[in-house]
Amino acid sequence: TGGKNFHLLHRSADVDNAVNQTVRAAFEFQGQKCSACSRLYVPDNLWPEFRDKFIAKVNSIKYGNITDPTNFMGPVINKAAFDKIVGYIEHARNAAECEVIAGGQYDDSVGYFVQPTAVLTKDPFTKTMREEIFGPVVTVYVYPADDFDGAIELANSTTTYALTGAVFSQDRAATAYATSKLTHAAGNFYVNDKCTGAVVGQQSFGGARASGTNDKGGSSNLLYRFVSPRSIKENFVPLTDFTYSSNQ
């Protein structure tokens, strides 16, 4: 039950918060979590500032042996995962519509290490925007700031998944609008927060579409899948006729 989860920035978003939340969501645990951010939509009015700060943060990430607690990232889980992730990075590197703007290096000589990687695309439906990678790769699409509706539609319809997603906005009307429009795009939806880190018992978790079912594991809603409701009616007042009073 994959995610292909998104962060969507409105033109009013707090850039510093969005940058830090996206770095965490995309790269903690090497991006190998079903809720990891792998799609990023940024309005063109914020892109220059966001790009510079995001790339600087990504390039500053320390990764290596997990026995060193100062490392933010370790290796990916195994060779199969490594090969799959590398395949997507190389696809982005060679695709005319894509550009690797941060990271993109990898090495399996001492462990299956993949640099945190950011891809910029001109095509919002490019392969790395649609397919689950399950690794430290996030793809960015820059949209016209005046076309928030278009960006919402992209977030809603680009993939078959609907696990988690987040909108970043300081405009309450825009936040409410996006929350309503993206009702079916994410079982767990966040506002000005990263799309990862749901805590069982506090934030129930689930998705829809190709992400499984939206039963919210970690809450009582899930229990209803394991029971079969039955209705029983017992009458204690005998009926003496079949007609209604209106029939008299």
Coordinates of N, CA and C in Angstrom, one line a residue:
T1 N 0.9 -1.2 0.0 CA 0.0 0.0 0.0 C 0.9 1.2 0.0
G2 N 1.3 1.6 -1.2 CA 2.2 2.8 -1.3 C 1.5 4.1 -1.0
G3 N 2.3 5.2 -1.2 CA 1.8 6.5 -0.9 C 1.9 7.5 -2.0
K4 N 3.2 7.7 -2.5 CA 3.4 8.8 -3.5 C 2.9 10.1 -3.0
N5 N 3.2 10.4 -1.8 CA 2.6 11.5 -1.0 C 3.1 12.8 -1.4
F6 N 2.3 13.9 -1.2 CA 2.6 15.2 -1.7 C 2.7 16.2 -0.7
H7 N 3.5 17.3 -1.0 CA 3.5 18.6 -0.3 C 3.1 19.6 -1.3
L8 N 2.0 20.4 -1.0 CA 1.5 21.4 -1.9 C 1.7 22.8 -1.2
L9 N 2.4 23.7 -1.8 CA 2.6 25.0 -1.2 C 1.7 26.0 -1.9
H10 N 1.0 26.7 -1.1 CA 0.2 27.9 -1.6 C 1.2 29.1 -1.7
R11 N 0.8 30.1 -2.4 CA 1.6 31.3 -2.6 C 1.9 32.0 -1.3
S12 N 1.1 31.7 -0.3 CA 1.3 32.4 1.0 C 2.1 31.6 2.0
A13 N 2.6 30.4 1.6 CA 3.3 29.5 2.5 C 4.5 30.1 3.2
D14 N 4.8 29.7 4.4 CA 6.0 30.0 5.1 C 7.1 29.2 4.5
V15 N 8.0 29.8 3.8 CA 9.0 29.0 3.1 C 10.0 28.2 4.0
D16 N 10.5 28.8 5.0 CA 11.4 28.1 5.9 C 10.7 26.9 6.5
N17 N 9.5 27.0 7.0 CA 8.8 25.8 7.5 C 8.6 24.8 6.5
A18 N 8.2 25.2 5.3 CA 7.9 24.2 4.2 C 9.2 23.5 3.8
V19 N 10.3 24.2 3.8 CA 11.6 23.6 3.4 C 12.0 22.5 4.5
N20 N 12.0 22.9 5.7 CA 12.4 22.0 6.8 C 11.4 20.7 6.9
Q21 N 10.1 21.0 6.8 CA 9.2 19.9 6.8 C 9.3 19.0 5.6
T22 N 9.7 19.5 4.5 CA 9.8 18.7 3.3 C 11.1 17.8 3.4
V23 N 12.2 18.4 3.9 CA 13.4 17.7 4.0 C 13.2 16.5 5.0
R24 N 12.5 16.7 6.1 CA 12.2 15.6 7.0 C 11.3 14.6 6.3
A25 N 10.2 15.0 5.7 CA 9.3 14.1 5.2 C 9.9 13.3 4.0
A26 N 10.7 13.9 3.2 CA 11.3 13.2 2.1 C 12.5 12.3 2.4
F27 N 13.3 12.6 3.4 CA 14.5 12.0 3.6 C 14.8 11.3 4.9
E28 N 13.9 11.5 5.9 CA 14.2 10.7 7.2 C 13.8 9.3 6.9
F29 N 14.6 8.4 7.5 CA 14.5 7.0 7.3 C 14.7 6.6 5.8
Q30 N 15.6 7.4 5.2 CA 16.0 7.3 3.8 C 14.8 7.3 2.8
G31 N 13.7 7.9 3.2 CA 12.5 8.0 2.4 C 11.8 6.7 2.3
Q32 N 12.2 5.7 3.1 CA 11.7 4.3 3.0 C 10.6 4.2 4.0
K33 N 9.5 5.0 3.9 CA 8.3 4.8 4.7 C 7.2 5.1 3.8
C34 N 6.1 4.5 4.0 CA 4.9 4.6 3.1 C 4.4 6.0 3.0
S35 N 4.6 6.8 4.1 CA 4.1 8.2 4.1 C 5.1 9.3 3.6
A36 N 6.3 8.8 3.2 CA 7.3 9.8 2.8 C 6.9 10.7 1.7
C37 N 7.3 12.0 1.7 CA 7.0 12.9 0.6 C 7.8 12.6 -0.6
S38 N 7.2 12.4 -1.7 CA 7.9 12.2 -3.0 C 7.4 13.1 -4.1
R39 N 6.4 13.9 -3.8 CA 5.9 14.9 -4.8 C 5.8 16.2 -4.1
L40 N 6.3 17.2 -4.8 CA 6.3 18.6 -4.2 C 5.9 19.6 -5.3
Y41 N 4.9 20.4 -4.9 CA 4.3 21.4 -5.8 C 4.6 22.8 -5.2
V42 N 5.4 23.6 -5.9 CA 5.8 24.9 -5.4 C 5.3 26.0 -6.3
P43 N 4.7 27.1 -5.9 CA 4.3 28.2 -6.8 C 5.5 29.0 -7.2
D44 N 5.4 29.5 -8.4 CA 6.6 30.2 -9.0 C 7.0 31.4 -8.2
N45 N 6.1 32.0 -7.4 CA 6.5 33.2 -6.7 C 7.4 32.9 -5.5
L46 N 7.3 31.6 -5.0 CA 8.1 31.2 -3.9 C 9.3 30.4 -4.3
W47 N 9.3 29.9 -5.6 CA 10.3 28.9 -6.0 C 11.8 29.4 -5.9
P48 N 12.2 30.6 -6.3 CA 13.6 31.0 -6.1 C 14.1 30.9 -4.7
E49 N 13.3 31.4 -3.7 CA 13.7 31.3 -2.3 C 13.7 29.9 -1.8
F50 N 12.6 29.2 -2.2 CA 12.5 27.8 -1.7 C 13.6 26.9 -2.3
R51 N 13.9 27.1 -3.6 CA 14.9 26.3 -4.3 C 16.3 26.5 -3.6
D52 N 16.7 27.7 -3.3 CA 18.0 27.9 -2.7 C 18.1 27.3 -1.3
K53 N 17.1 27.5 -0.5 CA 17.1 27.0 0.9 C 17.0 25.5 0.9
F54 N 16.1 25.0 0.0 CA 15.9 23.5 0.0 C 17.2 22.8 -0.4
I55 N 17.8 23.3 -1.5 CA 19.0 22.6 -2.0 C 20.1 22.7 -0.9
A56 N 20.3 23.8 -0.3 CA 21.3 24.0 0.8 C 21.0 23.0 1.9
K57 N 19.8 22.8 2.3 CA 19.5 21.9 3.4 C 19.7 20.4 2.9
V58 N 19.3 20.1 1.7 CA 19.5 18.7 1.2 C 21.0 18.4 1.1
N59 N 21.8 19.3 0.6 CA 23.2 19.1 0.5 C 23.9 19.1 1.8
S60 N 23.3 19.6 2.9 CA 23.9 19.6 4.2 C 23.6 18.3 5.0
I61 N 22.7 17.4 4.5 CA 22.4 16.2 5.2 C 23.6 15.3 5.3
K62 N 23.8 14.8 6.5 CA 24.9 13.9 6.7 C 24.3 12.5 6.8
Y63 N 25.0 11.6 6.0 CA 24.5 10.2 6.0 C 25.7 9.3 6.1
G64 N 25.5 8.1 6.6 CA 26.6 7.1 6.7 C 26.1 6.0 7.7
N65 N 27.1 5.4 8.3 CA 26.8 4.3 9.2 C 25.9 4.7 10.3
I66 N 24.9 3.8 10.6 CA 23.8 4.2 11.5 C 24.4 4.1 13.0
T67 N 25.6 3.6 13.2 CA 26.1 3.5 14.5 C 26.6 4.9 15.0
D68 N 26.6 5.9 14.0 CA 27.0 7.3 14.3 C 25.7 8.0 14.4
P69 N 25.3 8.4 15.6 CA 24.0 9.1 15.8 C 23.9 10.5 15.2
T70 N 25.1 11.0 14.7 CA 25.0 12.3 14.1 C 24.6 12.2 12.6
N71 N 24.5 11.0 12.1 CA 24.0 10.8 10.7 C 22.5 10.9 10.7
F72 N 22.0 11.8 9.8 CA 20.6 11.9 9.6 C 20.0 10.7 8.8
M73 N 20.8 10.2 7.9 CA 20.4 9.1 7.0 C 21.4 7.9 7.1
G74 N 20.9 6.7 6.8 CA 21.8 5.5 6.7 C 21.6 4.9 5.3
P75 N 21.9 3.7 5.1 CA 21.8 3.1 3.8 C 20.3 2.6 3.6
V76 N 19.9 2.4 2.4 CA 18.6 1.8 2.1 C 18.7 0.3 2.5
I77 N 17.5 -0.3 2.5 CA 17.4 -1.6 3.2 C 18.2 -2.7 2.5
N78 N 18.2 -2.8 1.2 CA 18.9 -3.9 0.5 C 19.2 -3.6 -0.9
K79 N 19.8 -4.5 -1.6 CA 20.3 -4.3 -3.0 C 19.1 -4.1 -3.9
A80 N 18.0 -4.8 -3.7 CA 16.9 -4.7 -4.6 C 16.3 -3.2 -4.5
A81 N 16.3 -2.7 -3.3 CA 15.8 -1.3 -3.1 C 16.8 -0.4 -3.7
F82 N 18.1 -0.6 -3.5 CA 19.1 0.3 -4.0 C 19.0 0.3 -5.6
D83 N 18.9 -0.8 -6.2 CA 18.9 -0.9 -7.7 C 17.7 -0.2 -8.2
K84 N 16.5 -0.3 -7.5 CA 15.3 0.3 -8.0 C 15.4 1.8 -7.9
I85 N 15.9 2.3 -6.7 CA 16.1 3.8 -6.5 C 17.0 4.4 -7.5
V86 N 18.2 3.7 -7.7 CA 19.2 4.1 -8.7 C 18.6 4.2 -10.1
G87 N 17.7 3.3 -10.4 CA 17.0 3.3 -11.7 C 16.2 4.5 -11.9
Y88 N 15.5 5.0 -10.9 CA 14.7 6.2 -11.0 C 15.6 7.5 -11.1
I89 N 16.7 7.4 -10.4 CA 17.6 8.6 -10.4 C 18.2 8.7 -11.8
E90 N 18.6 7.6 -12.4 CA 19.2 7.6 -13.7 C 18.2 8.0 -14.8
H91 N 16.9 7.6 -14.6 CA 15.9 8.0 -15.5 C 15.7 9.5 -15.5
A92 N 15.7 10.1 -14.3 CA 15.5 11.5 -14.1 C 16.7 12.2 -14.7
R93 N 17.9 11.7 -14.6 CA 19.1 12.3 -15.1 C 19.1 12.3 -16.6
N94 N 18.5 11.4 -17.2 CA 18.5 11.3 -18.7 C 17.2 11.7 -19.4
A95 N 16.2 12.1 -18.6 CA 14.9 12.5 -19.1 C 15.0 14.0 -19.5
A96 N 14.5 14.3 -20.7 CA 14.6 15.7 -21.2 C 13.8 16.7 -20.3
E97 N 12.8 16.2 -19.6 CA 11.9 17.1 -18.8 C 12.4 17.2 -17.4
C98 N 13.4 16.5 -17.0 CA 13.9 16.5 -15.6 C 15.3 17.0 -15.5
E99 N 15.6 17.4 -14.3 CA 16.9 17.9 -13.9 C 17.2 17.5 -12.4
V100 N 18.3 16.8 -12.2 CA 18.7 16.5 -10.8 C 19.3 17.8 -10.2
I101 N 18.6 18.4 -9.2 CA 19.1 19.7 -8.7 C 19.8 19.5 -7.3
A102 N 19.8 18.3 -6.8 CA 20.5 18.1 -5.5 C 20.7 16.6 -5.4
G103 N 21.9 16.2 -4.9 CA 22.2 14.8 -4.7 C 22.4 14.0 -6.0
G104 N 21.8 12.8 -6.0 CA 21.9 12.1 -7.3 C 23.0 11.1 -7.3
Q105 N 23.9 11.0 -6.3 CA 25.0 10.1 -6.2 C 24.6 8.9 -5.4
Y106 N 25.3 7.8 -5.6 CA 25.0 6.5 -4.9 C 26.2 5.7 -4.9
D107 N 26.3 4.8 -3.9 CA 27.5 3.9 -3.8 C 27.1 2.7 -2.9
D108 N 27.4 1.5 -3.5 CA 27.0 0.3 -2.8 C 28.3 -0.5 -2.4
S109 N 29.4 0.2 -2.3 CA 30.7 -0.5 -2.0 C 30.8 -0.9 -0.5
V110 N 30.2 -0.1 0.3 CA 30.3 -0.3 1.8 C 28.9 -0.3 2.4
G111 N 27.9 -0.5 1.6 CA 26.5 -0.4 2.1 C 25.7 0.2 1.0
Y112 N 24.4 0.1 1.1 CA 23.6 0.6 0.0 C 23.2 2.0 0.2
F113 N 24.1 2.9 0.0 CA 23.9 4.3 0.2 C 23.5 5.1 -1.0
V114 N 22.4 5.9 -0.8 CA 21.9 6.8 -1.9 C 21.8 8.2 -1.3
Q115 N 22.4 9.1 -2.0 CA 22.3 10.5 -1.5 C 20.9 11.0 -1.6
P116 N 20.5 11.8 -0.6 CA 19.1 12.5 -0.7 C 19.1 13.2 -2.0
T117 N 18.1 13.0 -2.8 CA 18.0 13.5 -4.2 C 16.8 14.3 -4.5
A118 N 17.0 15.4 -5.1 CA 15.8 16.3 -5.5 C 15.9 16.4 -7.0
V119 N 14.7 16.2 -7.7 CA 14.5 16.3 -9.1 C 13.6 17.4 -9.4
L120 N 13.9 18.2 -10.4 CA 13.0 19.3 -10.9 C 12.5 18.8 -12.2
T121 N 11.2 18.9 -12.4 CA 10.6 18.4 -13.6 C 9.7 19.5 -14.2
K122 N 9.6 19.5 -15.6 CA 8.7 20.4 -16.3 C 7.4 19.7 -16.6
D123 N 7.4 18.4 -16.4 CA 6.2 17.6 -16.7 C 5.7 17.0 -15.4
P124 N 4.5 17.5 -14.9 CA 4.0 17.1 -13.7 C 3.6 15.6 -13.7
F125 N 3.6 15.0 -14.8 CA 3.2 13.6 -14.9 C 4.4 12.7 -15.3
T126 N 5.6 13.2 -15.1 CA 6.8 12.4 -15.3 C 6.8 11.2 -14.4
K127 N 7.6 10.2 -14.8 CA 7.6 8.9 -14.1 C 7.9 9.0 -12.6
T128 N 8.8 9.9 -12.2 CA 9.1 10.0 -10.8 C 8.0 10.7 -10.0
M129 N 7.0 11.3 -10.7 CA 5.9 11.9 -10.1 C 4.7 10.9 -9.9
R130 N 4.8 9.9 -10.7 CA 3.6 8.9 -10.7 C 3.9 7.6 -10.0
E131 N 5.1 7.1 -10.1 CA 5.4 5.8 -9.6 C 6.1 5.8 -8.2
E132 N 5.7 4.8 -7.4 CA 6.3 4.7 -6.0 C 7.7 4.3 -6.1
I133 N 8.6 5.1 -5.5 CA 10.0 4.8 -5.5 C 10.5 4.2 -4.2
F134 N 9.9 4.7 -3.1 CA 10.3 4.2 -1.7 C 11.8 4.3 -1.5
G135 N 12.2 5.6 -1.6 CA 13.6 5.9 -1.4 C 13.8 7.4 -1.3
P136 N 15.0 7.9 -1.1 CA 15.2 9.3 -0.8 C 15.3 10.1 -2.1
V137 N 14.1 10.1 -2.8 CA 14.0 10.9 -4.1 C 12.7 11.7 -4.0
V138 N 12.8 13.0 -4.2 CA 11.6 13.8 -4.2 C 11.6 14.6 -5.5
T139 N 10.5 14.7 -6.2 CA 10.4 15.4 -7.5 C 9.6 16.7 -7.3
V140 N 10.1 17.8 -7.8 CA 9.5 19.1 -7.7 C 8.9 19.6 -9.0
Y141 N 7.6 20.1 -8.9 CA 7.0 20.7 -10.1 C 6.7 22.2 -9.6
V142 N 7.1 23.1 -10.4 CA 6.8 24.5 -10.2 C 5.6 25.0 -11.0
Y143 N 4.6 25.4 -10.3 CA 3.3 25.8 -11.0 C 3.1 27.3 -10.9
P144 N 2.3 27.9 -11.8 CA 2.0 29.3 -11.7 C 1.2 29.6 -10.4
A145 N 1.7 30.6 -9.7 CA 1.1 30.9 -8.4 C -0.4 31.3 -8.5
D146 N -0.8 31.8 -9.6 CA -2.2 32.2 -9.8 C -3.1 31.0 -10.1
D147 N -2.5 29.8 -10.3 CA -3.3 28.6 -10.6 C -3.2 27.6 -9.5
F148 N -3.7 28.0 -8.4 CA -3.7 27.0 -7.2 C -4.7 25.9 -7.5
D149 N -5.8 26.2 -8.2 CA -6.7 25.1 -8.6 C -6.1 24.1 -9.4
G150 N -5.2 24.5 -10.3 CA -4.5 23.5 -11.2 C -3.6 22.7 -10.4
A151 N -2.9 23.3 -9.4 CA -2.0 22.5 -8.6 C -2.7 21.5 -7.7
I152 N -3.9 21.9 -7.2 CA -4.7 21.0 -6.4 C -5.1 19.8 -7.2
E153 N -5.5 20.1 -8.5 CA -5.9 19.0 -9.3 C -4.8 18.0 -9.6
L154 N -3.6 18.6 -9.8 CA -2.4 17.7 -10.0 C -2.2 16.8 -8.8
A155 N -2.2 17.4 -7.6 CA -2.0 16.7 -6.4 C -3.0 15.6 -6.2
N156 N -4.2 15.9 -6.7 CA -5.4 14.9 -6.5 C -5.4 13.8 -7.5
S157 N -4.9 14.0 -8.7 CA -5.1 13.1 -9.8 C -3.8 12.5 -10.5
T158 N -2.7 12.9 -10.1 CA -1.5 12.4 -10.8 C -1.2 11.0 -10.5
T159 N -1.5 10.4 -9.3 CA -1.2 9.0 -9.1 C -2.4 8.3 -8.6
T160 N -2.3 7.0 -8.5 CA -3.5 6.2 -8.0 C -3.5 6.1 -6.5
Y161 N -2.4 6.6 -5.9 CA -2.3 6.5 -4.4 C -3.1 7.6 -3.7
A162 N -3.4 7.4 -2.4 CA -4.0 8.4 -1.6 C -3.8 8.1 -0.2
L163 N -2.5 8.2 0.2 CA -2.2 7.9 1.6 C -2.0 9.1 2.5
T164 N -1.0 9.9 2.2 CA -0.8 11.2 3.0 C -0.6 12.3 2.1
G165 N -0.8 13.5 2.6 CA -0.5 14.7 1.8 C -0.5 15.9 2.8
A166 N 0.0 17.0 2.3 CA 0.1 18.2 3.2 C 0.0 19.5 2.3
V167 N -0.7 20.5 2.9 CA -0.8 21.8 2.2 C -0.1 22.8 3.2
F168 N 0.7 23.7 2.6 CA 1.4 24.7 3.4 C 0.8 26.1 2.9
S169 N 0.2 26.8 3.9 CA -0.5 28.0 3.5 C -0.7 28.9 4.8
Q170 N -0.6 30.2 4.6 CA -0.9 31.1 5.7 C -2.2 31.9 5.4
D171 N -2.9 31.4 4.4 CA -4.2 32.0 4.0 C -5.2 31.0 4.4
R172 N -6.0 31.3 5.4 CA -7.0 30.4 5.9 C -8.0 30.0 4.9
A173 N -8.4 30.9 4.0 CA -9.4 30.6 3.0 C -8.8 29.5 2.0
A174 N -7.6 29.8 1.6 CA -6.9 28.8 0.7 C -6.7 27.5 1.4
T175 N -6.4 27.5 2.7 CA -6.2 26.2 3.4 C -7.5 25.4 3.4
A176 N -8.6 26.1 3.8 CA -9.9 25.4 3.8 C -10.3 24.9 2.5
Y177 N -10.0 25.7 1.4 CA -10.4 25.3 0.1 C -9.6 24.1 -0.3
A178 N -8.3 24.1 -0.1 CA -7.5 22.9 -0.5 C -7.9 21.7 0.3
T179 N -8.2 21.9 1.6 CA -8.6 20.7 2.5 C -9.9 20.1 1.9
S180 N -10.8 20.9 1.5 CA -12.1 20.4 0.9 C -11.8 19.7 -0.4
K181 N -11.1 20.3 -1.3 CA -10.9 19.8 -2.6 C -10.0 18.5 -2.6
L182 N -9.2 18.3 -1.6 CA -8.3 17.2 -1.5 C -8.8 16.1 -0.6
T183 N -10.2 16.1 -0.4 CA -10.8 15.1 0.5 C -10.4 13.7 0.2
H184 N -10.3 13.3 -1.0 CA -10.1 12.0 -1.4 C -8.6 11.7 -1.9
A185 N -7.8 12.7 -1.7 CA -6.4 12.6 -2.1 C -5.5 12.0 -1.1
A186 N -5.9 12.0 0.2 CA -5.0 11.6 1.3 C -5.9 11.2 2.5
G187 N -5.7 9.9 3.0 CA -6.3 9.5 4.2 C -5.9 10.3 5.4
N188 N -4.6 10.6 5.4 CA -4.0 11.5 6.5 C -3.6 12.8 5.8
F189 N -4.2 13.9 6.2 CA -4.0 15.2 5.6 C -3.4 16.2 6.6
Y190 N -2.4 16.9 6.2 CA -1.7 17.8 7.2 C -1.7 19.2 6.7
V191 N -1.8 20.1 7.6 CA -1.7 21.6 7.3 C -0.5 22.2 7.9
N192 N 0.4 22.7 7.1 CA 1.6 23.3 7.6 C 2.5 22.4 8.4
D193 N 2.4 21.1 8.1 CA 3.2 20.1 8.8 C 3.6 19.0 7.7
K194 N 4.6 18.2 8.1 CA 5.1 17.2 7.1 C 4.0 16.1 7.0
C195 N 4.1 15.3 5.9 CA 3.1 14.3 5.7 C 3.5 13.0 6.3
T196 N 4.4 13.0 7.3 CA 4.8 11.7 7.9 C 4.7 11.9 9.4
G197 N 4.8 10.7 10.1 CA 4.9 10.8 11.6 C 3.6 10.6 12.3
A198 N 2.6 10.0 11.7 CA 1.4 9.8 12.5 C 1.7 8.8 13.7
V199 N 1.1 9.2 14.8 CA 1.4 8.4 16.1 C 0.1 7.6 16.4
V200 N 0.3 6.3 16.4 CA -0.8 5.4 16.7 C -1.5 5.8 18.1
G201 N -2.8 5.9 18.1 CA -3.5 6.3 19.3 C -3.7 7.8 19.4
Q202 N -2.9 8.5 18.6 CA -3.1 10.0 18.6 C -3.6 10.5 17.2
Q203 N -2.9 10.0 16.2 CA -3.3 10.3 14.8 C -3.5 9.0 14.1
S204 N -4.7 8.5 13.9 CA -5.0 7.3 13.3 C -4.5 7.4 11.8
F205 N -4.2 6.2 11.2 CA -3.5 6.2 9.9 C -4.2 5.3 8.9
G206 N -4.4 5.8 7.7 CA -4.9 5.0 6.6 C -5.1 5.9 5.4
G207 N -5.3 5.2 4.3 CA -5.4 5.8 3.0 C -6.5 5.2 2.1
A208 N -6.6 5.6 0.9 CA -7.6 5.1 0.0 C -7.0 4.8 -1.4
R209 N -7.9 4.5 -2.3 CA -7.4 4.2 -3.7 C -6.4 3.1 -3.6
A210 N -5.3 3.2 -4.3 CA -4.3 2.2 -4.4 C -3.5 2.1 -3.1
S211 N -3.8 3.0 -2.1 CA -3.1 2.9 -0.8 C -3.8 2.1 0.2
G212 N -4.8 1.3 -0.3 CA -5.5 0.4 0.6 C -6.9 0.9 1.0
T213 N -7.2 0.8 2.2 CA -8.5 1.3 2.7 C -8.3 2.4 3.7
N214 N -9.3 3.2 3.8 CA -9.3 4.4 4.7 C -9.9 4.1 6.1
D215 N -9.5 3.0 6.6 CA -10.2 2.6 7.9 C -9.5 3.2 9.1
K216 N -8.4 3.8 8.9 CA -7.7 4.5 10.0 C -7.2 3.5 11.1
G217 N -6.2 2.8 10.7 CA -5.5 1.9 11.7 C -5.0 2.7 12.9
G218 N -5.2 2.2 14.1 CA -4.9 2.9 15.3 C -6.0 3.6 15.9
S219 N -7.2 3.4 15.4 CA -8.5 3.9 15.9 C -9.6 2.9 15.9
S220 N -10.7 3.2 16.5 CA -11.8 2.2 16.6 C -12.4 2.0 15.2
N221 N -12.2 2.9 14.3 CA -12.8 2.7 12.9 C -12.3 1.3 12.3
L222 N -11.1 0.9 12.6 CA -10.6 -0.3 12.0 C -11.3 -1.5 12.5
L223 N -11.9 -1.5 13.7 CA -12.5 -2.6 14.3 C -13.8 -3.0 13.5
Y224 N -14.4 -2.0 12.8 CA -15.6 -2.3 12.1 C -15.4 -3.2 10.9
R225 N -14.2 -3.4 10.5 CA -13.9 -4.3 9.3 C -13.9 -5.7 9.8
F226 N -13.9 -5.9 11.1 CA -13.8 -7.3 11.6 C -15.1 -7.8 12.3
V227 N -16.2 -7.0 12.1 CA -17.5 -7.3 12.6 C -18.5 -7.2 11.6
S228 N -19.6 -7.9 11.8 CA -20.8 -7.9 10.8 C -22.0 -7.4 11.6
P229 N -22.4 -6.1 11.3 CA -23.5 -5.5 12.1 C -24.8 -6.3 11.8
R230 N -25.6 -6.5 12.8 CA -26.9 -7.3 12.7 C -27.9 -6.5 13.4
S231 N -29.1 -6.3 12.8 CA -30.2 -5.6 13.4 C -31.3 -6.5 13.9
I232 N -31.7 -6.4 15.1 CA -32.8 -7.2 15.6 C -33.9 -6.3 16.1
K233 N -35.2 -6.6 15.7 CA -36.3 -5.8 16.2 C -37.3 -6.8 16.8
E234 N -37.8 -6.5 18.0 CA -38.8 -7.3 18.7 C -40.0 -6.4 19.0
N235 N -41.2 -6.8 18.7 CA -42.4 -6.1 18.9 C -43.1 -6.6 20.1
F236 N -43.5 -5.7 21.0 CA -44.3 -6.1 22.2 C -45.7 -5.7 22.2
V237 N -46.1 -5.0 21.1 CA -47.5 -4.6 21.0 C -48.1 -5.2 19.8
P238 N -49.0 -6.2 20.0 CA -49.6 -6.9 18.8 C -50.4 -6.0 17.9
L239 N -50.3 -6.2 16.6 CA -51.0 -5.4 15.6 C -52.4 -6.0 15.5
T240 N -53.4 -5.2 15.6 CA -54.8 -5.7 15.5 C -55.5 -5.5 14.2
D241 N -54.8 -4.7 13.3 CA -55.4 -4.5 12.0 C -54.2 -4.1 11.1
F242 N -54.4 -4.1 9.8 CA -53.3 -3.8 8.9 C -53.4 -2.4 8.3
T243 N -54.6 -1.7 8.5 CA -54.8 -0.4 7.9 C -54.2 0.7 8.8
Y244 N -53.9 1.9 8.2 CA -53.5 3.0 9.0 C -54.7 3.9 9.3
S245 N -54.5 4.8 10.2 CA -55.5 5.7 10.6 C -56.0 6.6 9.4
S246 N -55.1 6.9 8.5 CA -55.4 7.7 7.3 C -56.3 6.9 6.4
N247 N -56.4 5.6 6.5 CA -57.2 4.8 5.6 C -58.7 4.8 6.1
Q248 N -58.9 5.2 7.3 CA -60.3 5.1 7.9 C -61.2 6.1 7.2

